[in-house]
Structures are given as structure tokens and as C-alpha cells.
Amino acid sequence: MSINIQEQPMEKHNNRDRPLIGVFDLFTGKGGIQSVMSTLLPRLTDHYRIVAINPYHNQAYADRFRNTSIKVEPLVNRPPITPFIGGANQIDRVFRIARRTPWMLRTLSALHQWNRIHRPDVIYFNFLPVANLFSRALPRSGPRLVFHSHGHKSEREISSSAVRRLNARFDAVIAVSEITRQFLVRADVDPNRIEVVYNSVDADAIRKAAMQSNGHPLPNRQQGERVIVQVGALTPKKAPDLTIDAFAKIATRHRCQLWFCGDVLAGGDRAFGESLKRRVKELGLTDRIHFLGWRNDASYVQHTADIAILPSRSDCESFGLVLAEAMSLQKPCIGSDRGGIPEVISHQETGIVCPLNVGAFASAMDCLLAGPRLRTQMGKAGLKRVREHFATAQQQQKICNLLQRVIDRKP
């Protein structure tokens, strides 16, 4: 059975005949996955009852579903004292995880109890370690299981334990890009369980939001001065240091500024963030490169800028949502050739895809800063590409149909 979104009338939110979907995740802050899900889930409520299970009591995540019919349940009385474990590649990480064990056990038990009481049709996960562990609280005769894969650094990052769990217990795996699907297949996840569903952006909503500032001023700019913007967390894998060094190479040739809209994540590497500011000072570019911090009007910032950039170092950049959002605002984009970025940017049509080196990114900046007609042409093509390939209605239709197939499947 498939659901035709366009032909289905709006249902009342108290219709308890609709299947129940429980979305279980351990979100610690703000990020792309939360953005993707907060856009997608409300659009599924015409056909499904949805509960966002929020054991970390993450208020920022809960606030995303305010004024929707989605119910947010904390599941447990208290979150862990420090939700963010951190310590990746550090010797004490195992001890940090051990301290979390009592809370994990209570949460496993609470999920088992919640499933027994509410009998959901599907439990939906977005993080592989969470799916691998917490799916064990659910009986085989219980709900269908779906894992939405938002990206991996490589197939080596996907543990054999998780692969066995996906193949033995999960009914469907959603990959947000073709490269994500390839990583899963190379890790030995059953390809018949995997379906590629690109992330989506609501171009009309983004264009509307882009007209509204949060009231905090942006850096002053002179008439005719162009702005390149990088939106997202200041982490090594997003390569803001590369952006700074590439900008330094072309700064004397153009009247331009570089803005970073984002900051170090909670629990992230503060030293890295400080090193970026020191580098800007060393280059003598403090009047040209600006750190805006986290803003809740990123669309307005992108709209105000002229070019969007994302030189991610890692293949775990499975899609590049901020690039699709920039394309919605008719901004040409510069991105690395890593992860799913080449699936978002159509090279030489909606932007420029570069190998991961300073010279290539500097050349791309040069090209777009010097070509106003090219910027306009690429911007128009970008909006067209978003509407044709990354529209919210397409993602909604595919996810709805996948969920219905999973629910209808015989045990």
C-alpha cells in the first residue's frame, strides 16, 4: 500500500486509527539531524501519530515540535548529569561510558515498558549506536524497526555488531545519499533493506524566514562588498581553517568579507575555535573575517551573503544540508568533493565542487567573486535543483510509503 500525499485529506490529530511511530534518539544539542527530523516529522502527522522520545530532556529539540501535533516524551524522570559523553579517541572515554551505564539500563527498561503500554507500530532511530543498543529493549514480536542513516565516515566506522543487528532485526534502512548507501553496503548491510531518500529543504519556508532578522546586527559592509558565508559548527571536519586560508589568498584581489555563522558545539573542542581566531589575527584579517556565533536566523544570514561555502574534510558530510538551504536562496555554492556534497551541488551548474586543498577553494572564490552574472546564473539553477530533487513533498512521500510498506509487511 502506498500513500499519495497530494490526494490524502488532512486528518484530525485525535484520530487514533493512524499507526503510531515512536522516534527514539539521544540528542545532546543542535545540529543537522535535528533540523532534518524537525522538518520531516510534522509533515508525516497527517498519516501517523508520532511521539518524539527525548530521554536527554533536550529542550532545544522539544521546542522544535512546539505548535505541532507531535508529542514529546522524556521517557525517564531525569537525564544524565552530563548528556554529552565526549572524549572521542581519548583513553578515559570508556570510563565516561561506564559512568553512564546505570542511566542507560534505566532507559532501556523504560523503553521496554513504553513499548508494552503503547504498542507502537514502528520505532524509528537516527543514530546507529543508539539503534544498536536500544533496539534490544524491544521484543522481536513487537514494533517494526527503521534506522535512518544520516552518514558515516566510512564503512569501517560501522561496527560488525551494528551490521548484524540491522540485518537481523531492522525492517528498513534509510540512507540520505548514495554515498551513505555505498558505505552501508560495503559494511555488509543487506542492500535490499536500504533505500536512498535525500534530505529535503522547504524552499518557500526558507525564503520566507530569510526576510526576518533576529535583531542582532551583522558586520558592516561597504557598497559593492561581497560576502562568503560558512554556516555550521566550528569543527575540524568542517574545515573552517581551510576556508580562512583560501580567503586569505584572494582577499587583496576583491572587496569581500568572510562570515562564520556557527560556533563550537557543546562539549566540543574550544581550543580549535580559539585557534581559528588567532589565525585570522595573524593574517591581519580581523576586519574582513567575522565570527557571528550561533544565530537562530541563519537563513537571513545566508540571504544577506553572496556565496555559500562548505569545505568538509570528511565523508561523513553525507548530504550538506546548509548548501541546499543556500541554493533555496539562489546562492551559488562552493563545496568539497567529500561525502554527499557532490550529490547536492551540480558542478559548474549550481556551484563549484573542489578537491580538498586551499588553492582549489581560493580559485573557486576568485571565480565567483569576479563573476556577478555567473553568481546569478548558478543561483537560479540552484533553486531549480532544490525544487526538482530536494523538495519536502518528495521526501515526505517516500518516507510515508516506506513506513506503510514496513507496517503492512507480514511477520
Short mmCIF file of C-alpha atoms in Angstrom, two decimals:
data_model
loop_
_atom_site.label_atom_id
_atom_site.label_comp_id
_atom_site.label_asym_id
_atom_site.label_seq_id
_atom_site.Cartn_x
_atom_site.Cartn_y
_atom_site.Cartn_z
CA MET A 1 0.00 0.00 0.00
CA SER A 2 1.31 3.47 -0.86
CA ILE A 3 0.05 6.80 0.37
CA ASN A 4 -0.50 9.59 -2.11
CA ILE A 5 0.29 12.74 -0.18
CA GLN A 6 -1.49 15.04 -2.57
CA GLU A 7 -4.72 13.07 -2.59
CA GLN A 8 -4.97 12.42 1.14
CA PRO A 9 -7.24 14.85 3.02
CA MET A 10 -5.98 16.41 6.25
CA GLU A 11 -6.89 14.15 9.16
CA LYS A 12 -7.82 15.25 12.65
CA HIS A 13 -4.99 14.93 15.11
CA ASN A 14 -7.11 12.93 17.55
CA ASN A 15 -7.71 10.13 15.05
CA ARG A 16 -6.29 7.15 16.93
CA ASP A 17 -6.72 4.82 13.96
CA ARG A 18 -3.47 6.08 12.48
CA PRO A 19 -0.35 3.98 13.10
CA LEU A 20 1.86 5.07 15.99
CA ILE A 21 5.52 5.90 15.29
CA GLY A 22 7.95 6.32 18.19
CA VAL A 23 11.10 8.27 17.27
CA PHE A 24 13.84 7.44 19.78
CA ASP A 25 17.08 9.41 19.89
CA LEU A 26 19.66 10.81 22.29
CA PHE A 27 20.09 14.37 21.03
CA THR A 28 22.56 16.49 23.00
CA GLY A 29 22.26 19.82 21.24
CA LYS A 30 21.51 21.43 17.90
CA GLY A 31 22.56 20.04 14.57
CA GLY A 32 21.69 18.92 11.08
CA ILE A 33 19.91 15.71 12.07
CA GLN A 34 17.63 17.58 14.46
CA SER A 35 16.91 20.07 11.69
CA VAL A 36 16.11 17.31 9.21
CA MET A 37 13.77 15.50 11.60
CA SER A 38 12.02 18.62 12.85
CA THR A 39 11.17 19.44 9.23
CA LEU A 40 10.15 15.90 8.28
CA LEU A 41 8.17 14.58 11.25
CA PRO A 42 5.44 17.25 11.41
CA ARG A 43 4.73 16.55 7.74
CA LEU A 44 4.00 12.90 8.49
CA THR A 45 1.31 13.59 11.09
CA ASP A 46 -1.49 13.61 8.53
CA HIS A 47 -0.96 9.86 8.29
CA TYR A 48 0.76 8.79 11.52
CA ARG A 49 0.66 9.56 15.22
CA ILE A 50 4.21 10.47 16.17
CA VAL A 51 5.88 10.56 19.57
CA ALA A 52 9.38 12.05 19.81
CA ILE A 53 11.05 10.21 22.69
CA ASN A 54 13.54 12.59 24.30
CA PRO A 55 15.39 10.86 27.19
CA TYR A 56 18.01 13.61 27.41
CA HIS A 57 15.25 16.18 28.14
CA ASN A 58 16.76 18.30 25.37
CA GLN A 59 14.64 21.45 25.46
CA ALA A 60 16.01 22.78 22.19
CA TYR A 61 14.88 19.55 20.47
CA ALA A 62 11.46 19.64 22.18
CA ASP A 63 10.97 23.26 21.16
CA ARG A 64 11.27 22.28 17.51
CA PHE A 65 7.92 20.48 17.80
CA ARG A 66 6.09 23.29 19.56
CA ASN A 67 2.82 24.11 17.78
CA THR A 68 2.76 20.71 16.08
CA SER A 69 0.72 17.61 16.90
CA ILE A 70 3.87 15.67 17.77
CA LYS A 71 4.01 14.61 21.41
CA VAL A 72 7.41 14.82 23.10
CA GLU A 73 8.01 12.33 25.91
CA PRO A 74 11.14 12.30 28.10
CA LEU A 75 10.60 8.60 28.95
CA VAL A 76 12.76 8.83 32.11
CA ASN A 77 12.48 11.21 35.06
CA ARG A 78 15.96 12.65 34.75
CA PRO A 79 18.57 12.98 32.03
CA PRO A 80 22.16 12.03 32.79
CA ILE A 81 24.09 14.75 34.63
CA THR A 82 26.21 15.39 31.53
CA PRO A 83 24.39 14.19 28.38
CA PHE A 84 27.43 14.76 26.15
CA ILE A 85 29.90 11.92 26.73
CA GLY A 86 32.71 13.33 24.59
CA GLY A 87 36.28 12.09 24.78
CA ALA A 88 36.40 10.55 21.31
CA ASN A 89 39.75 8.80 20.82
CA GLN A 90 40.67 9.53 24.46
CA ILE A 91 41.66 6.81 26.89
CA ASP A 92 39.12 7.86 29.53
CA ARG A 93 36.13 7.56 27.20
CA VAL A 94 35.47 4.01 28.37
CA PHE A 95 35.19 5.29 31.95
CA ARG A 96 32.81 8.06 30.87
CA ILE A 97 30.59 5.45 29.23
CA ALA A 98 30.81 3.20 32.31
CA ARG A 99 29.53 6.03 34.50
CA ARG A 100 26.55 6.32 32.15
CA THR A 101 25.65 2.61 32.42
CA PRO A 102 23.06 2.85 35.26
CA TRP A 103 21.19 5.56 33.38
CA MET A 104 21.35 3.53 30.14
CA LEU A 105 19.89 0.49 31.90
CA ARG A 106 17.04 2.54 33.35
CA THR A 107 16.32 3.98 29.90
CA LEU A 108 16.37 0.55 28.27
CA SER A 109 13.85 -0.63 30.83
CA ALA A 110 11.71 2.48 30.35
CA LEU A 111 11.65 1.97 26.56
CA HIS A 112 10.63 -1.66 27.04
CA GLN A 113 7.80 -0.54 29.33
CA TRP A 114 6.71 2.26 26.98
CA ASN A 115 6.54 -0.21 24.10
CA ARG A 116 4.48 -2.66 26.18
CA ILE A 117 1.95 0.03 27.16
CA HIS A 118 1.63 1.96 23.89
CA ARG A 119 2.29 -0.82 21.35
CA PRO A 120 3.76 1.39 18.60
CA ASP A 121 3.73 0.15 15.04
CA VAL A 122 7.26 1.42 14.34
CA ILE A 123 10.24 2.59 16.39
CA TYR A 124 12.43 4.91 14.35
CA PHE A 125 16.12 5.59 15.12
CA ASN A 126 18.56 8.17 13.70
CA PHE A 127 21.88 7.17 15.33
CA LEU A 128 23.44 3.77 14.71
CA PRO A 129 24.94 3.19 18.21
CA VAL A 130 21.58 4.17 19.74
CA ALA A 131 19.72 1.87 17.35
CA ASN A 132 22.11 -1.00 18.04
CA LEU A 133 21.74 -0.73 21.83
CA PHE A 134 18.17 0.39 22.44
CA SER A 135 16.52 -1.85 19.86
CA ARG A 136 17.44 -4.67 22.24
CA ALA A 137 14.76 -3.41 24.61
CA LEU A 138 12.13 -4.26 22.01
CA PRO A 139 10.79 -7.81 21.54
CA ARG A 140 11.05 -9.42 18.13
CA SER A 141 7.27 -9.78 18.14
CA GLY A 142 6.99 -6.04 18.87
CA PRO A 143 7.21 -2.99 16.63
CA ARG A 144 8.82 -2.75 13.22
CA LEU A 145 12.20 -1.03 13.33
CA VAL A 146 13.55 1.63 10.97
CA PHE A 147 17.02 3.17 11.00
CA HIS A 148 17.59 6.49 9.23
CA SER A 149 21.29 6.72 8.39
CA HIS A 150 22.47 10.32 8.22
CA GLY A 151 26.03 9.46 7.26
CA HIS A 152 29.24 7.64 8.17
CA LYS A 153 32.92 8.49 7.77
CA SER A 154 33.46 5.18 6.02
CA GLU A 155 32.30 1.57 6.14
CA ARG A 156 34.97 0.94 8.80
CA GLU A 157 33.04 3.17 11.19
CA ILE A 158 30.05 0.80 11.05
CA SER A 159 30.61 -1.91 13.65
CA SER A 160 30.04 -5.57 12.86
CA SER A 161 27.69 -5.72 15.85
CA ALA A 162 25.54 -2.94 14.36
CA VAL A 163 25.54 -4.62 10.94
CA ARG A 164 24.34 -7.91 12.47
CA ARG A 165 21.63 -6.03 14.33
CA LEU A 166 20.43 -4.17 11.25
CA ASN A 167 20.30 -7.34 9.16
CA ALA A 168 18.61 -9.44 11.85
CA ARG A 169 16.09 -7.06 13.34
CA PHE A 170 15.53 -3.90 11.28
CA ASP A 171 12.89 -3.81 8.58
CA ALA A 172 14.26 -0.84 6.65
CA VAL A 173 17.33 1.38 6.48
CA ILE A 174 17.07 4.87 5.00
CA ALA A 175 20.25 6.41 3.53
CA VAL A 176 20.32 10.17 2.99
CA SER A 177 22.63 9.92 -0.03
CA GLU A 178 24.08 7.42 -2.45
CA ILE A 179 27.49 7.52 -0.77
CA THR A 180 25.83 6.69 2.55
CA ARG A 181 24.16 3.70 0.89
CA GLN A 182 27.52 2.60 -0.50
CA PHE A 183 29.15 2.71 2.94
CA LEU A 184 26.34 0.60 4.39
CA VAL A 185 26.55 -1.96 1.60
CA ARG A 186 30.34 -2.20 1.87
CA ALA A 187 29.91 -2.80 5.61
CA ASP A 188 27.68 -5.79 4.66
CA VAL A 189 24.28 -4.31 5.48
CA ASP A 190 21.69 -6.12 3.35
CA PRO A 191 21.21 -3.86 0.28
CA ASN A 192 17.60 -4.98 -0.03
CA ARG A 193 16.83 -3.19 3.24
CA ILE A 194 18.34 0.13 2.12
CA GLU A 195 16.50 2.93 0.34
CA VAL A 196 18.05 6.28 -0.57
CA VAL A 197 15.85 9.21 0.43
CA TYR A 198 17.55 12.57 0.08
CA ASN A 199 17.15 15.14 2.80
CA SER A 200 14.81 17.92 1.87
CA VAL A 201 14.50 21.64 2.32
CA ASP A 202 11.32 23.67 2.30
CA ALA A 203 12.46 26.32 -0.15
CA ASP A 204 9.40 28.51 0.35
CA ALA A 205 9.71 28.43 4.14
CA ILE A 206 13.44 29.20 3.96
CA ARG A 207 12.85 32.10 1.61
CA LYS A 208 10.22 33.47 3.96
CA ALA A 209 12.46 33.04 7.02
CA ALA A 210 15.29 34.76 5.17
CA MET A 211 13.35 38.02 5.31
CA GLN A 212 13.44 38.10 9.12
CA SER A 213 16.45 39.03 11.23
CA ASN A 214 16.71 38.14 14.91
CA GLY A 215 17.63 41.74 15.58
CA HIS A 216 21.34 41.18 16.14
CA PRO A 217 23.31 43.29 13.67
CA LEU A 218 25.55 41.79 11.03
CA PRO A 219 29.02 43.15 10.30
CA ASN A 220 29.12 46.43 8.43
CA ARG A 221 29.83 46.13 4.74
CA GLN A 222 30.62 48.72 2.12
CA GLN A 223 28.58 49.14 -1.02
CA GLY A 224 29.68 46.55 -3.56
CA GLU A 225 31.44 44.43 -0.95
CA ARG A 226 30.66 40.72 -1.36
CA VAL A 227 30.25 38.18 1.44
CA ILE A 228 31.15 34.49 1.57
CA VAL A 229 29.42 32.62 4.41
CA GLN A 230 30.05 29.26 6.04
CA VAL A 231 27.16 28.05 8.20
CA GLY A 232 27.60 25.30 10.78
CA ALA A 233 29.65 24.11 13.70
CA LEU A 234 33.29 25.15 14.01
CA THR A 235 34.85 21.70 13.96
CA PRO A 236 37.95 20.36 12.18
CA LYS A 237 35.84 18.17 9.91
CA LYS A 238 34.00 21.26 8.57
CA ALA A 239 37.43 22.76 7.71
CA PRO A 240 36.85 26.41 8.61
CA ASP A 241 40.65 26.72 8.82
CA LEU A 242 40.86 25.82 5.13
CA THR A 243 38.20 28.44 4.36
CA ILE A 244 40.24 31.09 6.20
CA ASP A 245 43.47 30.22 4.39
CA ALA A 246 41.74 30.17 0.97
CA PHE A 247 40.11 33.53 1.68
CA ALA A 248 43.48 35.00 2.68
CA LYS A 249 44.83 34.13 -0.79
CA ILE A 250 42.17 36.17 -2.60
CA ALA A 251 41.40 38.91 -0.05
CA THR A 252 43.66 41.50 -1.67
CA ARG A 253 42.06 40.99 -5.09
CA HIS A 254 38.42 41.50 -4.09
CA ARG A 255 36.27 43.70 -1.90
CA CYS A 256 34.84 40.93 0.23
CA GLN A 257 34.25 39.54 3.70
CA LEU A 258 34.03 36.04 5.17
CA TRP A 259 31.43 35.23 7.82
CA PHE A 260 31.20 32.13 10.01
CA CYS A 261 27.66 31.56 11.25
CA GLY A 262 28.08 28.95 13.98
CA ASP A 263 30.32 28.08 16.88
CA VAL A 264 31.98 25.20 18.69
CA LEU A 265 29.45 22.56 19.71
CA ALA A 266 28.63 21.94 23.36
CA GLY A 267 31.40 19.72 24.67
CA GLY A 268 33.43 20.35 21.53
CA ASP A 269 37.00 21.48 21.00
CA ARG A 270 37.15 25.04 22.31
CA ALA A 271 40.87 25.20 21.59
CA PHE A 272 40.16 24.67 17.88
CA GLY A 273 37.71 27.57 17.87
CA GLU A 274 40.27 29.83 19.53
CA SER A 275 42.94 28.74 17.07
CA LEU A 276 40.77 29.97 14.18
CA LYS A 277 40.55 33.44 15.70
CA ARG A 278 44.30 33.52 16.31
CA ARG A 279 44.88 32.55 12.68
CA VAL A 280 42.66 35.40 11.48
CA LYS A 281 44.62 37.81 13.67
CA GLU A 282 47.95 36.51 12.36
CA LEU A 283 46.74 37.08 8.80
CA GLY A 284 45.69 40.65 9.63
CA LEU A 285 42.11 39.96 8.53
CA THR A 286 40.12 40.72 11.68
CA ASP A 287 38.25 43.47 9.80
CA ARG A 288 37.36 41.08 6.96
CA ILE A 289 36.65 37.74 8.68
CA HIS A 290 33.87 37.68 11.27
CA PHE A 291 32.65 35.02 13.71
CA LEU A 292 28.91 35.52 14.23
CA GLY A 293 28.35 32.66 16.68
CA TRP A 294 25.14 30.65 16.77
CA ARG A 295 22.18 32.54 15.36
CA ASN A 296 18.57 31.46 15.00
CA ASP A 297 18.27 33.39 11.75
CA ALA A 298 20.83 31.52 9.64
CA SER A 299 18.57 31.84 6.60
CA TYR A 300 18.67 35.62 6.95
CA VAL A 301 22.47 35.49 7.20
CA GLN A 302 22.72 33.34 4.06
CA HIS A 303 20.28 35.59 2.23
CA THR A 304 22.41 38.62 3.10
CA ALA A 305 25.58 36.91 1.84
CA ASP A 306 26.51 36.28 -1.79
CA ILE A 307 28.23 32.87 -1.77
CA ALA A 308 27.90 29.81 0.49
CA ILE A 309 30.85 27.54 1.23
CA LEU A 310 31.34 24.15 2.90
CA PRO A 311 34.82 22.58 2.55
CA SER A 312 34.13 19.50 4.67
CA ARG A 313 37.08 17.17 5.12
CA SER A 314 35.08 14.10 5.97
CA ASP A 315 32.91 11.72 4.01
CA CYS A 316 30.54 11.78 7.00
CA GLU A 317 29.22 15.01 5.46
CA SER A 318 26.59 12.79 3.96
CA PHE A 319 24.45 15.48 2.38
CA GLY A 320 25.38 19.12 3.07
CA LEU A 321 22.02 20.50 4.15
CA VAL A 322 23.28 24.08 4.53
CA LEU A 323 24.24 24.06 0.86
CA ALA A 324 20.76 23.01 -0.22
CA GLU A 325 19.36 25.75 2.02
CA ALA A 326 21.67 28.30 0.38
CA MET A 327 20.58 27.08 -3.04
CA SER A 328 16.98 27.72 -1.97
CA LEU A 329 18.03 31.35 -1.58
CA GLN A 330 19.64 31.38 -5.04
CA LYS A 331 23.19 31.47 -3.69
CA PRO A 332 25.99 29.80 -5.65
CA CYS A 333 27.84 27.23 -3.55
CA ILE A 334 31.42 26.05 -3.13
CA GLY A 335 31.88 22.61 -1.59
CA SER A 336 34.45 19.86 -1.24
CA ASP A 337 34.36 16.61 -3.17
CA ARG A 338 33.73 14.64 0.03
CA GLY A 339 30.67 12.75 1.21
CA GLY A 340 27.34 13.64 -0.35
CA ILE A 341 28.29 17.22 -1.24
CA PRO A 342 28.78 16.38 -4.97
CA GLU A 343 25.25 14.94 -4.92
CA VAL A 344 23.90 18.30 -3.74
CA ILE A 345 25.98 20.73 -5.80
CA SER A 346 25.78 20.19 -9.54
CA HIS A 347 29.35 21.12 -10.50
CA GLN A 348 29.61 24.19 -12.74
CA GLU A 349 25.81 24.46 -12.78
CA THR A 350 24.77 25.40 -9.22
CA GLY A 351 28.26 25.91 -7.82
CA ILE A 352 31.78 24.56 -7.78
CA VAL A 353 32.95 21.24 -6.30
CA CYS A 354 36.62 21.36 -5.28
CA PRO A 355 39.32 18.92 -4.27
CA LEU A 356 40.25 19.42 -0.65
CA ASN A 357 43.09 21.94 -0.88
CA VAL A 358 43.48 25.65 -0.23
CA GLY A 359 44.42 26.52 -3.81
CA ALA A 360 41.30 24.94 -5.31
CA PHE A 361 38.99 26.73 -2.89
CA ALA A 362 40.79 30.04 -3.45
CA SER A 363 40.32 29.64 -7.22
CA ALA A 364 36.61 28.90 -6.75
CA MET A 365 36.22 32.01 -4.58
CA ASP A 366 38.08 34.04 -7.22
CA CYS A 367 35.82 32.75 -9.98
CA LEU A 368 32.54 33.55 -8.22
CA LEU A 369 33.61 36.87 -6.71
CA ALA A 370 34.71 38.07 -10.14
CA GLY A 371 31.59 36.88 -11.96
CA PRO A 372 28.30 38.55 -10.97
CA ARG A 373 26.48 37.07 -13.96
CA LEU A 374 27.80 33.61 -13.11
CA ARG A 375 26.63 34.01 -9.49
CA THR A 376 23.16 34.93 -10.69
CA GLN A 377 23.04 32.07 -13.21
CA MET A 378 24.19 29.50 -10.66
CA GLY A 379 21.80 30.87 -8.04
CA LYS A 380 18.78 30.43 -10.29
CA ALA A 381 19.91 26.93 -11.25
CA GLY A 382 20.34 26.09 -7.56
CA LEU A 383 16.78 26.98 -6.66
CA LYS A 384 15.54 24.94 -9.63
CA ARG A 385 17.62 21.95 -8.48
CA VAL A 386 16.27 22.15 -4.94
CA ARG A 387 12.68 22.22 -6.17
CA GLU A 388 13.27 19.27 -8.51
CA HIS A 389 15.41 17.00 -6.32
CA PHE A 390 15.19 18.03 -2.66
CA ALA A 391 11.59 19.17 -2.22
CA THR A 392 9.95 18.34 1.09
CA ALA A 393 6.98 16.73 -0.65
CA GLN A 394 9.30 14.18 -2.32
CA GLN A 395 10.96 13.19 0.94
CA GLN A 396 7.61 13.06 2.72
CA GLN A 397 6.08 10.84 0.04
CA LYS A 398 9.00 8.40 0.05
CA ILE A 399 9.18 8.13 3.85
CA CYS A 400 5.40 7.70 4.13
CA ASN A 401 5.41 4.93 1.55
CA LEU A 402 8.38 3.20 3.19
CA LEU A 403 6.72 3.30 6.61
CA GLN A 404 3.50 1.93 5.19
CA ARG A 405 5.31 -0.94 3.46
CA VAL A 406 7.06 -1.77 6.72
CA ILE A 407 3.81 -1.71 8.68
CA ASP A 408 1.94 -3.77 6.08
CA ARG A 409 4.66 -6.40 5.85
CA LYS A 410 3.64 -9.75 7.27
CA PRO A 411 5.64 -11.02 10.27
#
